[in-house]
mmCIF file of C-alpha atoms in Angstrom:
data_model
loop_
_atom_site.group_PDB
_atom_site.id
_atom_site.type_symbol
_atom_site.label_atom_id
_atom_site.label_comp_id
_atom_site.label_asym_id
_atom_site.label_seq_id
_atom_site.Cartn_x
_atom_site.Cartn_y
_atom_site.Cartn_z
ATOM 1 C CA MET I 156 -16.064 30.342 1.867
ATOM 2 C CA LYS I 157 -18.610 27.950 0.455
ATOM 3 C CA LYS I 158 -22.259 29.066 0.438
ATOM 4 C CA ASN I 159 -23.337 25.614 1.622
ATOM 5 C CA PHE I 160 -21.898 22.729 3.455
ATOM 6 C CA ASN I 161 -21.286 19.425 1.893
ATOM 7 C CA ARG I 162 -24.000 17.305 3.466
ATOM 8 C CA SER I 163 -21.449 14.668 4.357
ATOM 9 C CA VAL I 164 -22.019 14.089 8.172
ATOM 10 C CA ALA I 165 -18.252 13.337 8.526
ATOM 11 C CA LEU I 166 -17.136 16.589 6.803
ATOM 12 C CA VAL I 167 -19.620 18.749 8.734
ATOM 13 C CA LEU I 168 -18.726 17.254 12.099
ATOM 14 C CA THR I 169 -14.983 17.468 11.288
ATOM 15 C CA ILE I 170 -15.303 21.226 10.490
ATOM 16 C CA LEU I 171 -17.386 21.875 13.584
ATOM 17 C CA ALA I 172 -15.447 19.654 15.999
ATOM 18 C CA PRO I 173 -13.084 22.273 17.507
ATOM 19 C CA SER I 174 -16.225 24.481 18.213
ATOM 20 C CA ILE I 175 -18.133 21.453 19.520
ATOM 21 C CA ILE I 176 -15.381 20.423 21.951
ATOM 22 C CA LEU I 177 -14.675 23.892 23.280
ATOM 23 C CA ARG I 178 -17.214 23.879 25.931
ATOM 24 C CA ALA I 179 -16.179 20.561 27.518
ATOM 25 C CA LEU I 180 -12.425 21.257 26.949
ATOM 26 C CA ALA I 181 -12.428 24.556 28.932
ATOM 27 C CA MET I 182 -14.281 22.699 31.725
ATOM 28 C CA ASP I 183 -12.295 19.424 31.902
ATOM 29 C CA ILE I 184 -8.717 20.603 31.429
ATOM 30 C CA LEU I 185 -8.955 22.596 34.826
ATOM 31 C CA LEU I 186 -10.193 19.591 36.865
ATOM 32 C CA PRO I 187 -6.690 18.326 38.059
ATOM 33 C CA CYS I 188 -5.694 22.010 39.000
ATOM 34 C CA VAL I 189 -8.537 22.872 41.464
ATOM 35 C CA PRO I 190 -6.624 21.812 44.522
ATOM 36 C CA ASN I 191 -3.640 24.024 43.296
ATOM 37 C CA ILE I 192 -5.989 26.904 42.683
ATOM 38 C CA ALA I 193 -7.220 26.735 46.338
ATOM 39 C CA GLN I 194 -3.581 26.427 47.571
ATOM 40 C CA GLU I 195 -2.333 29.391 45.548
ATOM 41 C CA PHE I 196 -5.126 31.659 46.656
ATOM 42 C CA ALA I 197 -5.157 30.329 50.230
ATOM 43 C CA VAL I 198 -8.985 29.753 50.056
ATOM 44 C CA ALA I 199 -11.046 26.767 51.160
ATOM 45 C CA PHE I 200 -11.552 23.892 48.724
ATOM 46 C CA SER I 201 -15.267 24.544 48.627
ATOM 47 C CA THR I 202 -14.518 28.130 47.395
ATOM 48 C CA SER I 203 -12.232 26.962 44.629
ATOM 49 C CA GLN I 204 -15.002 24.514 43.432
ATOM 50 C CA TRP I 205 -16.968 27.560 42.322
ATOM 51 C CA VAL I 206 -14.439 27.975 39.512
ATOM 52 C CA LEU I 207 -16.244 24.796 38.073
ATOM 53 C CA SER I 208 -19.821 25.453 39.187
ATOM 54 C CA VAL I 209 -20.006 28.990 37.965
ATOM 55 C CA TYR I 210 -18.705 27.973 34.516
ATOM 56 C CA PHE I 211 -21.740 25.714 34.127
ATOM 57 C CA ILE I 212 -24.128 28.377 35.360
ATOM 58 C CA GLY I 213 -22.764 30.957 32.852
ATOM 59 C CA ALA I 214 -23.088 28.277 30.073
ATOM 60 C CA GLY I 215 -26.652 27.584 31.060
ATOM 61 C CA ILE I 216 -27.874 31.213 31.435
ATOM 62 C CA GLY I 217 -26.162 32.362 28.256
ATOM 63 C CA GLN I 218 -27.890 29.986 26.149
ATOM 64 C CA LEU I 219 -31.313 31.699 26.758
ATOM 65 C CA VAL I 220 -29.695 34.708 24.784
ATOM 66 C CA ALA I 221 -27.427 32.795 22.288
ATOM 67 C CA GLY I 222 -30.379 30.605 20.874
ATOM 68 C CA PRO I 223 -32.622 33.618 19.919
ATOM 69 C CA LEU I 224 -29.607 35.600 18.606
ATOM 70 C CA ALA I 225 -28.682 32.539 16.490
ATOM 71 C CA ASP I 226 -32.265 32.271 14.976
ATOM 72 C CA GLU I 227 -32.401 36.142 14.394
ATOM 73 C CA TYR I 228 -28.849 37.136 13.363
ATOM 74 C CA GLY I 229 -27.604 33.849 12.052
ATOM 75 C CA ARG I 230 -25.620 30.737 13.199
ATOM 76 C CA ARG I 231 -22.290 31.978 11.850
ATOM 77 C CA ARG I 232 -22.275 35.453 13.567
ATOM 78 C CA VAL I 233 -23.190 34.084 17.015
ATOM 79 C CA LEU I 234 -20.699 31.259 16.629
ATOM 80 C CA ILE I 235 -17.850 33.673 15.814
ATOM 81 C CA PHE I 236 -18.700 36.063 18.693
ATOM 82 C CA SER I 237 -18.964 33.167 21.227
ATOM 83 C CA ILE I 238 -15.483 31.906 20.303
ATOM 84 C CA LEU I 239 -13.993 35.323 20.496
ATOM 85 C CA LEU I 240 -15.393 35.623 24.110
ATOM 86 C CA ILE I 241 -13.740 32.437 25.038
ATOM 87 C CA VAL I 242 -10.459 33.619 23.655
ATOM 88 C CA ILE I 243 -10.609 36.852 25.704
ATOM 89 C CA SER I 244 -11.926 35.348 28.882
ATOM 90 C CA SER I 245 -9.461 32.336 28.795
ATOM 91 C CA TYR I 246 -6.359 34.672 28.470
ATOM 92 C CA ALA I 247 -7.730 36.913 31.121
ATOM 93 C CA CYS I 248 -8.001 33.836 33.419
ATOM 94 C CA ALA I 249 -4.390 33.052 32.790
ATOM 95 C CA ILE I 250 -3.126 36.410 33.973
ATOM 96 C CA ILE I 251 -5.305 37.486 37.109
ATOM 97 C CA ASN I 252 -4.291 37.185 40.655
ATOM 98 C CA ASN I 253 -7.659 37.221 42.423
ATOM 99 C CA ILE I 254 -9.884 34.190 43.154
ATOM 100 C CA TYR I 255 -13.079 36.058 42.896
ATOM 101 C CA LEU I 256 -12.072 37.653 39.615
ATOM 102 C CA LEU I 257 -11.227 34.268 38.391
ATOM 103 C CA ILE I 258 -14.608 33.070 39.250
ATOM 104 C CA LEU I 259 -16.227 35.980 37.455
ATOM 105 C CA LEU I 260 -14.058 35.424 34.303
ATOM 106 C CA ARG I 261 -15.042 31.748 34.335
ATOM 107 C CA PHE I 262 -18.645 32.864 34.349
ATOM 108 C CA LEU I 263 -17.956 34.843 31.189
ATOM 109 C CA GLN I 264 -16.026 31.911 29.671
ATOM 110 C CA GLY I 265 -19.073 29.902 30.270
ATOM 111 C CA LEU I 266 -21.235 32.482 28.517
ATOM 112 C CA GLY I 267 -18.983 32.167 25.389
ATOM 113 C CA ALA I 268 -18.845 28.330 25.624
ATOM 114 C CA CYS I 269 -22.740 28.134 25.599
ATOM 115 C CA GLY I 270 -22.931 29.799 22.223
ATOM 116 C CA THR I 271 -20.605 27.165 20.527
ATOM 117 C CA THR I 272 -22.775 24.257 21.761
ATOM 118 C CA VAL I 273 -26.231 25.985 20.906
ATOM 119 C CA VAL I 274 -25.152 27.158 17.474
ATOM 120 C CA CYS I 275 -23.539 23.737 16.463
ATOM 121 C CA MET I 276 -26.739 21.999 17.658
ATOM 122 C CA ALA I 277 -28.770 24.398 15.489
ATOM 123 C CA ILE I 278 -26.522 23.945 12.421
ATOM 124 C CA ILE I 279 -26.863 20.231 12.485
ATOM 125 C CA ARG I 280 -30.656 20.647 13.038
ATOM 126 C CA ASP I 281 -30.619 22.965 9.832
ATOM 127 C CA LEU I 282 -28.806 20.534 7.594
ATOM 128 C CA TYR I 283 -30.287 17.128 8.423
ATOM 129 C CA SER I 284 -33.739 15.408 8.504
ATOM 130 C CA ASP I 285 -35.524 14.131 11.635
ATOM 131 C CA GLN I 286 -34.587 10.458 10.955
ATOM 132 C CA LYS I 287 -30.956 11.239 10.947
ATOM 133 C CA LEU I 288 -30.840 13.418 14.011
ATOM 134 C CA PRO I 289 -30.598 10.861 16.782
ATOM 135 C CA LYS I 290 -27.622 9.187 15.069
ATOM 136 C CA ILE I 291 -25.843 12.403 14.351
ATOM 137 C CA TYR I 292 -26.344 13.820 17.748
ATOM 138 C CA SER I 293 -24.867 10.664 19.176
ATOM 139 C CA TYR I 294 -21.814 11.349 16.999
ATOM 140 C CA PHE I 295 -21.999 14.943 18.221
ATOM 141 C CA ASN I 296 -21.643 13.767 21.844
ATOM 142 C CA SER I 297 -18.856 11.409 20.823
ATOM 143 C CA ILE I 298 -16.836 14.580 19.821
ATOM 144 C CA ILE I 299 -17.616 16.182 23.068
ATOM 145 C CA ALA I 300 -16.507 13.006 24.947
ATOM 146 C CA VAL I 301 -13.018 13.495 23.579
ATOM 147 C CA ALA I 302 -12.663 16.412 25.998
ATOM 148 C CA PRO I 303 -13.222 14.587 29.217
ATOM 149 C CA LEU I 304 -11.098 11.763 27.744
ATOM 150 C CA LEU I 305 -8.057 13.900 27.044
ATOM 151 C CA GLY I 306 -8.760 17.239 28.964
ATOM 152 C CA PRO I 307 -7.751 15.990 32.414
ATOM 153 C CA LEU I 308 -4.632 14.376 31.020
ATOM 154 C CA VAL I 309 -3.605 17.473 29.118
ATOM 155 C CA GLY I 310 -4.378 19.539 32.301
ATOM 156 C CA ALA I 311 -2.240 17.320 34.615
ATOM 157 C CA MET I 312 0.604 17.201 32.075
ATOM 158 C CA LEU I 313 0.582 20.983 31.778
ATOM 159 C CA LEU I 314 0.325 21.276 35.507
ATOM 160 C CA ASN I 315 3.351 18.809 36.032
ATOM 161 C CA LYS I 316 5.442 20.564 33.384
ATOM 162 C CA THR I 317 4.851 24.123 34.222
ATOM 163 C CA GLY I 318 3.846 23.829 37.967
ATOM 164 C CA SER I 319 1.023 26.258 37.319
ATOM 165 C CA TRP I 320 -2.699 25.927 36.572
ATOM 166 C CA ARG I 321 -2.427 29.026 34.439
ATOM 167 C CA ALA I 322 -0.930 26.935 31.646
ATOM 168 C CA THR I 323 -4.394 25.250 31.213
ATOM 169 C CA PHE I 324 -5.852 28.634 30.245
ATOM 170 C CA TYR I 325 -3.105 29.516 27.750
ATOM 171 C CA PHE I 326 -3.762 26.215 26.091
ATOM 172 C CA THR I 327 -7.450 26.852 25.901
ATOM 173 C CA THR I 328 -6.816 30.318 24.453
ATOM 174 C CA GLY I 329 -4.718 28.734 21.552
ATOM 175 C CA PHE I 330 -7.204 26.069 21.019
ATOM 176 C CA SER I 331 -10.006 28.704 20.752
ATOM 177 C CA VAL I 332 -8.053 30.746 18.241
ATOM 178 C CA LEU I 333 -7.836 27.604 16.095
ATOM 179 C CA ALA I 334 -11.495 27.107 16.295
ATOM 180 C CA PHE I 335 -12.214 30.750 15.432
ATOM 181 C CA ALA I 336 -10.046 30.385 12.298
ATOM 182 C CA ILE I 337 -11.768 27.180 11.052
ATOM 183 C CA VAL I 338 -15.286 28.760 11.589
ATOM 184 C CA TYR I 339 -14.307 32.108 10.062
ATOM 185 C CA PHE I 340 -13.052 30.427 6.854
ATOM 186 C CA LEU I 341 -15.094 27.225 6.530
ATOM 187 C CA VAL I 342 -18.564 27.596 8.117
ATOM 188 C CA PRO I 343 -21.321 29.360 6.066
ATOM 189 C CA GLU I 344 -24.652 30.624 7.447
ATOM 190 C CA THR I 345 -27.104 27.514 7.594
ATOM 191 C CA ASN I 346 -30.312 29.117 8.923
ATOM 192 C CA PRO I 347 -32.778 28.804 6.082
ATOM 193 C CA ASP I 348 -35.152 31.311 7.524
ATOM 194 C CA LEU I 349 -32.752 34.118 8.147
ATOM 195 C CA SER I 350 -33.678 36.396 5.177
ATOM 196 C CA THR I 351 -37.419 35.986 5.845
ATOM 197 C CA ARG I 352 -37.550 36.525 9.692
ATOM 198 C CA LYS I 353 -39.017 39.530 11.439
ATOM 199 C CA THR I 354 -37.055 42.019 13.229
ATOM 200 C CA PHE I 355 -35.709 40.854 16.621
ATOM 201 C CA VAL I 356 -38.241 42.884 18.694
ATOM 202 C CA ASP I 357 -41.196 41.255 16.572
ATOM 203 C CA VAL I 358 -39.928 37.726 17.128
ATOM 204 C CA PRO I 359 -42.175 36.028 19.826
ATOM 205 C CA ILE I 360 -39.241 34.828 21.942
ATOM 206 C CA PHE I 361 -41.209 34.663 25.259
ATOM 207 C CA LYS I 362 -44.047 33.004 23.596
ATOM 208 C CA SER I 363 -41.584 30.413 22.172
ATOM 209 C CA TYR I 364 -40.039 29.892 25.599
ATOM 210 C CA ARG I 365 -43.631 29.561 27.130
ATOM 211 C CA LYS I 366 -44.533 27.004 24.510
ATOM 212 C CA LEU I 367 -41.375 25.010 25.127
ATOM 213 C CA LEU I 368 -41.534 25.135 28.872
ATOM 214 C CA SER I 369 -45.233 23.944 28.769
ATOM 215 C CA ASP I 370 -44.401 20.941 26.506
ATOM 216 C CA ARG I 371 -44.278 17.883 28.650
ATOM 217 C CA GLN I 372 -42.443 15.842 25.954
ATOM 218 C CA PHE I 373 -39.855 18.588 25.619
ATOM 219 C CA LEU I 374 -39.317 18.843 29.445
ATOM 220 C CA SER I 375 -39.115 15.055 29.704
ATOM 221 C CA TYR I 376 -36.301 14.863 27.214
ATOM 222 C CA CYS I 377 -34.529 17.761 28.995
ATOM 223 C CA CYS I 378 -34.874 16.015 32.313
ATOM 224 C CA PHE I 379 -33.111 12.957 30.903
ATOM 225 C CA ASP I 380 -30.048 14.942 30.200
ATOM 226 C CA VAL I 381 -30.177 17.044 33.297
ATOM 227 C CA MET I 382 -30.012 13.889 35.371
ATOM 228 C CA GLY I 383 -27.272 12.354 33.077
ATOM 229 C CA MET I 384 -25.089 15.685 33.220
ATOM 230 C CA SER I 385 -25.656 15.967 36.922
ATOM 231 C CA SER I 386 -24.136 12.532 37.439
ATOM 232 C CA LEU I 387 -21.223 13.487 35.478
ATOM 233 C CA PHE I 388 -20.888 16.806 37.168
ATOM 234 C CA MET I 389 -21.046 15.222 40.665
ATOM 235 C CA PHE I 390 -18.102 12.961 39.602
ATOM 236 C CA PHE I 391 -16.203 15.944 38.157
ATOM 237 C CA SER I 392 -16.583 17.805 41.483
ATOM 238 C CA MET I 393 -16.101 15.004 43.926
ATOM 239 C CA SER I 394 -13.312 13.024 42.233
ATOM 240 C CA ALA I 395 -10.675 15.553 42.769
ATOM 241 C CA ILE I 396 -11.582 15.754 46.553
ATOM 242 C CA LEU I 397 -11.823 11.966 46.914
ATOM 243 C CA LEU I 398 -8.839 10.850 44.907
ATOM 244 C CA ILE I 399 -6.389 13.744 45.198
ATOM 245 C CA LYS I 400 -7.205 15.244 48.456
ATOM 246 C CA ILE I 401 -8.149 12.236 50.639
ATOM 247 C CA LEU I 402 -6.566 9.274 48.797
ATOM 248 C CA GLY I 403 -3.544 11.202 47.762
ATOM 249 C CA VAL I 404 -3.588 10.277 44.147
ATOM 250 C CA ASP I 405 -1.019 12.294 42.042
ATOM 251 C CA PRO I 406 -2.819 14.587 39.662
ATOM 252 C CA HIS I 407 -1.273 12.949 36.551
ATOM 253 C CA ALA I 408 -2.575 9.631 37.687
ATOM 254 C CA PHE I 409 -6.005 11.342 38.349
ATOM 255 C CA GLY I 410 -6.136 12.271 34.703
ATOM 256 C CA TYR I 411 -5.890 8.469 33.800
ATOM 257 C CA TYR I 412 -8.469 7.643 36.215
ATOM 258 C CA PHE I 413 -10.694 10.290 34.703
ATOM 259 C CA ALA I 414 -9.866 9.273 31.079
ATOM 260 C CA LEU I 415 -11.038 5.711 31.866
ATOM 261 C CA CYS I 416 -14.501 6.974 32.761
ATOM 262 C CA SER I 417 -14.504 9.243 29.784
ATOM 263 C CA ALA I 418 -13.568 6.449 27.466
ATOM 264 C CA MET I 419 -16.842 4.594 28.616
ATOM 265 C CA TYR I 420 -18.758 7.757 28.107
ATOM 266 C CA LEU I 421 -17.292 7.701 24.586
ATOM 267 C CA LEU I 422 -18.110 4.080 24.046
ATOM 268 C CA GLY I 423 -21.792 4.809 25.093
ATOM 269 C CA ASN I 424 -22.012 7.452 22.374
ATOM 270 C CA ILE I 425 -20.492 5.366 19.706
ATOM 271 C CA LEU I 426 -22.746 2.443 20.513
ATOM 272 C CA SER I 427 -26.020 4.459 20.970
ATOM 273 C CA PRO I 428 -26.890 4.839 17.269
ATOM 274 C CA SER I 429 -26.913 1.083 16.837
ATOM 275 C CA LEU I 430 -28.917 0.555 19.946
ATOM 276 C CA GLN I 431 -31.456 3.027 18.810
ATOM 277 C CA ILE I 432 -31.970 0.962 15.752
ATOM 278 C CA LYS I 433 -32.740 -2.063 17.920
ATOM 279 C CA PHE I 434 -34.428 -0.553 20.880
ATOM 280 C CA GLY I 435 -35.714 2.823 19.720
ATOM 281 C CA THR I 436 -34.972 6.220 21.033
ATOM 282 C CA ASN I 437 -36.799 5.812 24.384
ATOM 283 C CA GLY I 438 -35.666 2.149 24.772
ATOM 284 C CA THR I 439 -31.929 3.284 24.548
ATOM 285 C CA ILE I 440 -32.706 6.113 26.994
ATOM 286 C CA LEU I 441 -34.196 3.490 29.423
ATOM 287 C CA LEU I 442 -31.059 1.386 29.021
ATOM 288 C CA GLY I 443 -28.828 4.293 29.858
ATOM 289 C CA SER I 444 -30.861 5.200 32.848
ATOM 290 C CA VAL I 445 -30.830 1.694 34.089
ATOM 291 C CA HIS I 446 -26.928 1.718 33.891
ATOM 292 C CA MET I 447 -26.987 4.959 35.996
ATOM 293 C CA LEU I 448 -29.136 3.284 38.717
ATOM 294 C CA LEU I 449 -26.943 0.106 38.578
ATOM 295 C CA GLY I 450 -23.735 2.220 38.834
ATOM 296 C CA GLY I 451 -25.093 3.919 42.050
ATOM 297 C CA ILE I 452 -26.119 0.619 43.533
ATOM 298 C CA THR I 453 -22.638 -0.886 42.899
ATOM 299 C CA MET I 454 -20.929 2.124 44.406
ATOM 300 C CA LEU I 455 -22.963 1.945 47.654
ATOM 301 C CA ILE I 456 -22.331 -1.677 47.853
ATOM 302 C CA ALA I 457 -18.695 -1.111 47.399
ATOM 303 C CA HIS I 458 -18.693 1.583 50.046
ATOM 304 C CA GLY I 459 -20.425 -0.730 52.496
ATOM 305 C CA MET I 460 -18.001 -3.510 51.970
ATOM 306 C CA LEU I 461 -14.608 -1.702 51.435
ATOM 307 C CA GLY I 462 -15.049 1.862 52.471
ATOM 308 C CA LEU I 463 -13.403 4.528 50.262
ATOM 309 C CA THR I 464 -11.169 3.012 47.557
ATOM 310 C CA GLY I 465 -10.219 4.292 44.191
ATOM 311 C CA TYR I 466 -11.763 1.150 42.583
ATOM 312 C CA GLY I 467 -14.905 1.551 44.578
ATOM 313 C CA LEU I 468 -15.291 5.004 42.982
ATOM 314 C CA ILE I 469 -14.144 4.450 39.463
ATOM 315 C CA ILE I 470 -15.688 1.052 38.575
ATOM 316 C CA PRO I 471 -19.274 1.880 39.402
ATOM 317 C CA ASN I 472 -18.743 5.325 37.804
ATOM 318 C CA ILE I 473 -17.610 3.583 34.624
ATOM 319 C CA ILE I 474 -21.062 1.778 34.581
ATOM 320 C CA SER I 475 -22.938 5.010 35.287
ATOM 321 C CA THR I 476 -20.973 6.974 32.695
ATOM 322 C CA PHE I 477 -21.493 4.471 29.973
ATOM 323 C CA GLY I 478 -25.227 4.829 30.541
ATOM 324 C CA VAL I 479 -25.042 8.513 30.249
ATOM 325 C CA GLY I 480 -23.179 8.252 26.977
ATOM 326 C CA LEU I 481 -26.141 6.010 25.655
ATOM 327 C CA LEU I 482 -28.902 8.550 26.498
ATOM 328 C CA PHE I 483 -27.446 11.807 25.584
ATOM 329 C CA GLY I 484 -27.813 11.428 21.696
ATOM 330 C CA PRO I 485 -31.376 10.328 21.700
ATOM 331 C CA SER I 486 -32.430 12.827 24.397
ATOM 332 C CA MET I 487 -30.874 15.806 22.372
ATOM 333 C CA ALA I 488 -32.768 14.602 19.218
ATOM 334 C CA GLY I 489 -36.044 14.449 21.205
ATOM 335 C CA VAL I 490 -35.501 17.907 22.448
ATOM 336 C CA VAL I 491 -35.372 19.632 18.935
ATOM 337 C CA LYS I 492 -37.251 17.232 16.931
ATOM 338 C CA HIS I 493 -40.450 19.140 16.832
ATOM 339 C CA TYR I 494 -39.003 22.580 16.826
ATOM 340 C CA LYS I 495 -37.138 22.933 13.519
ATOM 341 C CA HIS I 496 -38.440 26.524 13.018
ATOM 342 C CA ILE I 497 -37.100 27.625 16.310
ATOM 343 C CA ALA I 498 -34.102 25.243 16.471
ATOM 344 C CA GLY I 499 -31.858 27.921 18.103
ATOM 345 C CA ILE I 500 -34.457 28.838 20.949
ATOM 346 C CA ALA I 501 -35.133 25.154 21.440
ATOM 347 C CA SER I 502 -31.421 24.287 21.687
ATOM 348 C CA ALA I 503 -30.956 27.265 24.002
ATOM 349 C CA THR I 504 -33.839 26.353 26.331
ATOM 350 C CA TYR I 505 -32.576 22.806 26.562
ATOM 351 C CA GLY I 506 -28.995 24.060 27.177
ATOM 352 C CA ALA I 507 -30.150 26.405 29.968
ATOM 353 C CA LEU I 508 -32.051 23.572 31.646
ATOM 354 C CA PHE I 509 -29.226 21.027 30.908
ATOM 355 C CA LEU I 510 -26.365 22.934 32.017
ATOM 356 C CA GLY I 511 -27.750 25.532 34.501
ATOM 357 C CA GLY I 512 -30.168 22.960 36.133
ATOM 358 C CA SER I 513 -27.409 20.410 36.594
ATOM 359 C CA ALA I 514 -24.942 23.120 37.907
ATOM 360 C CA LEU I 515 -27.340 24.340 40.465
ATOM 361 C CA LEU I 516 -28.323 20.884 41.513
ATOM 362 C CA VAL I 517 -24.828 19.542 42.006
ATOM 363 C CA ALA I 518 -23.723 23.015 43.628
ATOM 364 C CA ALA I 519 -26.380 22.283 46.379
ATOM 365 C CA ILE I 520 -25.129 18.716 46.784
ATOM 366 C CA MET I 521 -21.584 19.911 47.073
ATOM 367 C CA GLN I 522 -22.497 21.791 50.247
ATOM 368 C CA LEU I 523 -22.705 18.462 51.894
ATOM 369 C CA LYS I 524 -19.621 17.025 53.450
ATOM 370 C CA ILE I 525 -17.835 14.893 50.970
ATOM 371 C CA VAL I 526 -15.543 12.268 52.670
ATOM 372 C CA ASP I 527 -16.578 9.084 50.824
ATOM 373 C CA THR I 528 -18.523 7.728 47.939
ATOM 374 C CA SER I 529 -21.848 7.512 49.709
ATOM 375 C CA VAL I 530 -23.267 10.962 48.492
ATOM 376 C CA LEU I 531 -22.234 10.173 44.821
ATOM 377 C CA GLY I 532 -23.684 6.621 45.044
ATOM 378 C CA ILE I 533 -26.930 7.995 46.607
ATOM 379 C CA GLY I 534 -27.057 10.697 43.886
ATOM 380 C CA LEU I 535 -26.678 8.216 40.931
ATOM 381 C CA CYS I 536 -29.468 6.058 42.256
ATOM 382 C CA VAL I 537 -31.878 8.914 42.658
ATOM 383 C CA MET I 538 -31.000 10.398 39.349
ATOM 384 C CA GLY I 539 -31.266 7.003 37.487
ATOM 385 C CA ALA I 540 -34.679 6.305 39.178
ATOM 386 C CA ILE I 541 -35.958 9.766 38.246
ATOM 387 C CA ASN I 542 -35.217 9.184 34.535
ATOM 388 C CA ILE I 543 -37.051 5.835 34.615
ATOM 389 C CA ILE I 544 -40.012 7.354 36.307
ATOM 390 C CA VAL I 545 -40.267 10.169 33.800
ATOM 391 C CA LEU I 546 -39.723 7.801 30.903
ATOM 392 C CA ARG I 547 -42.678 5.712 32.077
ATOM 393 C CA SER I 548 -44.703 8.978 32.280
ATOM 394 C CA LEU I 549 -43.760 9.965 28.768
ATOM 395 C CA LYS I 550 -44.742 6.645 27.432
ATOM 396 C CA ARG I 551 -48.248 7.067 28.821
ATOM 397 C CA LEU I 552 -48.318 10.710 27.246
ATOM 398 C CA ASP I 553 -47.388 9.202 23.928
ATOM 399 C CA SER I 554 -50.199 6.584 24.227
ATOM 400 C CA ARG I 555 -52.739 9.288 25.001
ATOM 401 C CA GLU I 556 -51.473 11.416 22.071
ATOM 402 C CA ASN I 557 -51.834 8.402 19.557
ATOM 403 C CA LEU I 558 -55.318 8.065 20.841
ATOM 404 C CA ARG I 559 -56.188 11.695 20.066
ATOM 405 C CA LEU I 560 -54.888 11.243 16.735
ATOM 406 C CA PHE I 561 -57.113 8.237 16.123
ATOM 407 C CA CYS I 562 -60.070 10.100 17.241
ATOM 408 C CA HIS I 563 -59.327 13.013 14.877
ATOM 409 C CA PRO I 564 -59.141 11.825 11.243
ATOM 410 C CA ARG I 565 -57.792 15.033 9.808
ATOM 411 C CA LYS I 566 -54.845 15.112 12.428
ATOM 412 C CA CYS I 567 -54.260 11.407 11.704
ATOM 413 C CA VAL I 568 -54.091 12.068 7.958
ATOM 414 C CA ALA I 569 -51.515 14.960 8.640
ATOM 415 C CA PHE I 570 -49.569 12.765 10.898
ATOM 416 C CA ILE I 571 -49.292 9.949 8.254
ATOM 417 C CA GLY I 572 -48.255 12.658 5.786
ATOM 418 C CA ASP I 573 -45.502 13.532 8.034
ATOM 419 C CA LEU I 574 -44.143 10.011 7.990
ATOM 420 C CA ASP I 575 -43.945 9.960 4.266
ATOM 421 C CA PRO I 576 -40.313 9.917 3.445
ATOM 422 C CA ARG I 577 -41.002 11.823 0.174
ATOM 423 C CA SER I 578 -42.167 14.754 2.196
ATOM 424 C CA ARG I 579 -39.006 15.076 4.180
ATOM 425 C CA ARG I 580 -35.751 16.602 3.206
ATOM 426 C CA GLY I 581 -33.023 13.992 2.880
#
C-alpha cells in the first residue's frame, strides 16, 4: 500500500468510489421492494416505511461518533470498520424473518454507512486545498448520484428475477466486500495531524461540537443540504406509494421513473462546478434552491389541473432534483471550509444534521395521508423558500463580517494573507 495518494483527483475518486457510493446504494436498491416487504411481513405500508427512515436516522446519529473517531484514530481504520459493519448487517438483513428485527438491522446498516461518507469527505479535505474543494465535492456527489440512478433499477431487476427483496441485501453484501478489499489494499492514512494528536479523552470534542453548532455560517450551509436531502427523501418515500400502490406501476418501470430523476440529479452535480465559476458558491446554491421552489410550484399546478398522474409527479420532481444536484457540492464545501483541523468532526456534525434532520423531518411528513402529489408539492415549495431566506440572511452575515475585518487592520492583513495562493497547499 502506498504511503500517500497520487494527488490526481480522478485516481483518488476512483479508488474511493465504491465506499462513497455505499451509503446511497444500500438505501436506493431497496426502494422498489418496500411494498413487497409490507406484503411478506403482513404489516401496514407505514410500518414498512421505517425500513427506509430508520436507515437515515442511524446514518445521521452515527456520524457524531464516526467523525471524532476518524480524527483520533485515523481515516483508514474507521473506514475499514464501517464497511465491515455494512457487510455484517446487510447479510443479516437478508436472512432474518421479523420486520422489527429488520428495522433494527437497517439502523445498524445506517451506522456503518455513515462512516463511509464521513471518512471519504475527510480524506478529500485532507488532500486538497480550499479552492479545489467545491469542484471536487461536486464530483463526489456525482459519484453518489450513480446509486439513485442505478440502485432502483438493480433492485427492481433482482426483485423480478428472484421474486424476493432479500436479493438486494445479498447484492449489497457483495458490493461491500468489494469496497472493503479496495480500501484495505489501496487507501492509506491521510490525516496529517494523527501522530501529534492528544489522547481521545483529552480531545475537546464537545467544545468542537459547540463551536460548530454556534457558527451561523456552518449551520446555514447545513440547512441548504438538509432541505435538499429532505426533498429527495420525500420523493423516495412517497413515489413508491403513489406510483406502485396507487397508480399500479410495475416495480421495474418504477426503477426507470426513478432513474430519470436521478439522472437529472447527476446532471446538476456535473454542471455545478462550471456554474460555481460563473455565479460563485452562493449563487449556485441560490440557483439550485430556485429550481426546488419552481419544481414544487409546477407540481401543485399539475395536481390542480390533472390530479394524480405519473407525469405530474416525475416532471416537476426532475426540475427540483436538478436543483438539489446543483447545491449539494458548494454546500458541502462551505461546511468544512473553515474547519480543516477538525475535518472529521465537521463532516460528522454536518452528516448528523444532514441525514438525521432530513430523516426526522420526512418521517413526520409521512405521518400525513399520502394520496396525491399535494403534500410533496407543498414540501418542495417550503424547502426551496427556506433555502432562499437562509441564503439571504447568510449574505447579510458575510457583509457584516467584511465590515468587521475592515475595522480591524490586523485581521484584515491576516485575511489578505489567507488569500495569497503561495500560502496554500496546492
